């Protein structure tokens, strides 16, 4: 009986943790996003343009190849810049 109680508590804990939110900034505008979000999920969630744009987190450019693996934490600041080619 005790182990089923622990399982239930564990499952409740999992449900609550998936609904937790963090606050980040996107171009200086505060946004609440799910805990455990990565950069690609934020780009998708907010329908941010990704072709011809560069993303920086806390003033560090994140290569496109790292968007899926770059996890966001409370207080991160995402900046979106249009890439301009010149000659």
PDB file of C-alpha atoms in Angstrom:
ATOM      1  CA  UNK A   1       0.000   0.000   0.000  1.00  0.00           C
ATOM      2  CA  UNK A   2       2.801   2.369   0.830  1.00  0.00           C
ATOM      3  CA  UNK A   3       4.523   1.833  -2.559  1.00  0.00           C
ATOM      4  CA  UNK A   4       1.322   2.676  -4.488  1.00  0.00           C
ATOM      5  CA  UNK A   5       1.078   5.883  -2.488  1.00  0.00           C
ATOM      6  CA  UNK A   6       4.633   6.759  -3.465  1.00  0.00           C
ATOM      7  CA  UNK A   7       3.836   6.023  -7.122  1.00  0.00           C
ATOM      8  CA  UNK A   8       0.795   8.290  -7.000  1.00  0.00           C
ATOM      9  CA  UNK A   9       2.780  11.079  -5.384  1.00  0.00           C
ATOM     10  CA  UNK A  10       5.505  10.643  -7.993  1.00  0.00           C
ATOM     11  CA  UNK A  11       2.973  10.856 -10.819  1.00  0.00           C
ATOM     12  CA  UNK A  12       1.429  13.992  -9.302  1.00  0.00           C
ATOM     13  CA  UNK A  13       4.861  15.519  -9.018  1.00  0.00           C
ATOM     14  CA  UNK A  14       5.526  14.773 -12.705  1.00  0.00           C
ATOM     15  CA  UNK A  15       2.247  16.412 -13.737  1.00  0.00           C
ATOM     16  CA  UNK A  16       3.039  19.548 -11.748  1.00  0.00           C
ATOM     17  CA  UNK A  17       6.614  19.830 -13.013  1.00  0.00           C
ATOM     18  CA  UNK A  18       5.491  19.715 -16.668  1.00  0.00           C
ATOM     19  CA  UNK A  19       3.165  22.672 -16.088  1.00  0.00           C
ATOM     20  CA  UNK A  20       5.796  24.872 -14.445  1.00  0.00           C
ATOM     21  CA  UNK A  21       6.665  28.074 -16.258  1.00  0.00           C
ATOM     22  CA  UNK A  22       9.744  30.250 -16.417  1.00  0.00           C
ATOM     23  CA  UNK A  23      10.001  33.875 -17.484  1.00  0.00           C
ATOM     24  CA  UNK A  24      12.349  34.791 -20.310  1.00  0.00           C
ATOM     25  CA  UNK A  25      12.610  37.902 -22.470  1.00  0.00           C
ATOM     26  CA  UNK A  26      12.200  37.909 -26.241  1.00  0.00           C
ATOM     27  CA  UNK A  27      13.489  41.172 -27.705  1.00  0.00           C
ATOM     28  CA  UNK A  28      13.096  42.719 -24.233  1.00  0.00           C
ATOM     29  CA  UNK A  29       9.445  41.607 -23.849  1.00  0.00           C
ATOM     30  CA  UNK A  30       8.837  39.242 -20.895  1.00  0.00           C
ATOM     31  CA  UNK A  31       7.231  35.920 -21.823  1.00  0.00           C
ATOM     32  CA  UNK A  32       6.199  32.875 -19.790  1.00  0.00           C
ATOM     33  CA  UNK A  33       7.286  29.591 -21.334  1.00  0.00           C
ATOM     34  CA  UNK A  34       7.233  25.985 -20.148  1.00  0.00           C
ATOM     35  CA  UNK A  35      10.131  24.848 -17.985  1.00  0.00           C
ATOM     36  CA  UNK A  36      12.456  22.723 -20.125  1.00  0.00           C
ATOM     37  CA  UNK A  37      11.912  24.693 -23.341  1.00  0.00           C
ATOM     38  CA  UNK A  38      14.686  24.809 -25.901  1.00  0.00           C
ATOM     39  CA  UNK A  39      15.363  27.591 -28.385  1.00  0.00           C
ATOM     40  CA  UNK A  40      13.706  25.737 -31.287  1.00  0.00           C
ATOM     41  CA  UNK A  41      10.502  25.204 -29.282  1.00  0.00           C
ATOM     42  CA  UNK A  42      10.376  28.937 -28.459  1.00  0.00           C
ATOM     43  CA  UNK A  43      10.874  29.839 -32.133  1.00  0.00           C
ATOM     44  CA  UNK A  44       7.978  27.512 -33.001  1.00  0.00           C
ATOM     45  CA  UNK A  45       5.741  28.564 -30.070  1.00  0.00           C
ATOM     46  CA  UNK A  46       5.982  32.273 -30.889  1.00  0.00           C
ATOM     47  CA  UNK A  47       6.097  31.795 -34.692  1.00  0.00           C
ATOM     48  CA  UNK A  48       9.378  33.678 -34.873  1.00  0.00           C
ATOM     49  CA  UNK A  49      10.955  34.048 -38.306  1.00  0.00           C
ATOM     50  CA  UNK A  50      13.929  31.742 -38.570  1.00  0.00           C
ATOM     51  CA  UNK A  51      15.030  32.149 -42.186  1.00  0.00           C
ATOM     52  CA  UNK A  52      17.534  34.959 -42.522  1.00  0.00           C
ATOM     53  CA  UNK A  53      17.629  35.598 -38.775  1.00  0.00           C
ATOM     54  CA  UNK A  54      20.170  35.050 -36.020  1.00  0.00           C
ATOM     55  CA  UNK A  55      19.226  34.292 -32.413  1.00  0.00           C
ATOM     56  CA  UNK A  56      21.313  35.260 -29.414  1.00  0.00           C
ATOM     57  CA  UNK A  57      20.723  34.206 -25.822  1.00  0.00           C
ATOM     58  CA  UNK A  58      22.194  36.587 -23.267  1.00  0.00           C
ATOM     59  CA  UNK A  59      24.202  38.262 -26.063  1.00  0.00           C
ATOM     60  CA  UNK A  60      25.729  34.962 -27.259  1.00  0.00           C
ATOM     61  CA  UNK A  61      24.804  33.922 -30.822  1.00  0.00           C
ATOM     62  CA  UNK A  62      23.425  30.381 -30.961  1.00  0.00           C
ATOM     63  CA  UNK A  63      24.229  28.464 -34.175  1.00  0.00           C
ATOM     64  CA  UNK A  64      21.191  26.948 -35.909  1.00  0.00           C
ATOM     65  CA  UNK A  65      22.692  23.485 -35.321  1.00  0.00           C
ATOM     66  CA  UNK A  66      22.318  24.062 -31.546  1.00  0.00           C
ATOM     67  CA  UNK A  67      18.746  25.406 -31.434  1.00  0.00           C
ATOM     68  CA  UNK A  68      17.261  22.033 -30.403  1.00  0.00           C
ATOM     69  CA  UNK A  69      19.861  21.404 -27.707  1.00  0.00           C
ATOM     70  CA  UNK A  70      19.971  24.926 -26.212  1.00  0.00           C
ATOM     71  CA  UNK A  71      17.795  24.813 -23.100  1.00  0.00           C
ATOM     72  CA  UNK A  72      16.416  28.030 -21.650  1.00  0.00           C
ATOM     73  CA  UNK A  73      16.430  28.951 -17.992  1.00  0.00           C
ATOM     74  CA  UNK A  74      14.668  31.583 -15.889  1.00  0.00           C
ATOM     75  CA  UNK A  75      15.803  35.085 -16.841  1.00  0.00           C
ATOM     76  CA  UNK A  76      17.343  34.239 -20.220  1.00  0.00           C
ATOM     77  CA  UNK A  77      17.092  36.993 -22.796  1.00  0.00           C
ATOM     78  CA  UNK A  78      16.598  36.058 -26.454  1.00  0.00           C
ATOM     79  CA  UNK A  79      17.446  38.629 -29.104  1.00  0.00           C
ATOM     80  CA  UNK A  80      16.411  38.223 -32.733  1.00  0.00           C
ATOM     81  CA  UNK A  81      18.507  39.885 -35.434  1.00  0.00           C
ATOM     82  CA  UNK A  82      18.005  39.946 -39.173  1.00  0.00           C
ATOM     83  CA  UNK A  83      21.111  38.683 -40.916  1.00  0.00           C
ATOM     84  CA  UNK A  84      22.208  41.159 -43.575  1.00  0.00           C
ATOM     85  CA  UNK A  85      24.728  40.257 -46.235  1.00  0.00           C
ATOM     86  CA  UNK A  86      26.819  43.026 -47.621  1.00  0.00           C
ATOM     87  CA  UNK A  87      29.618  43.457 -49.999  1.00  0.00           C
TER      88      UNK A  87
END
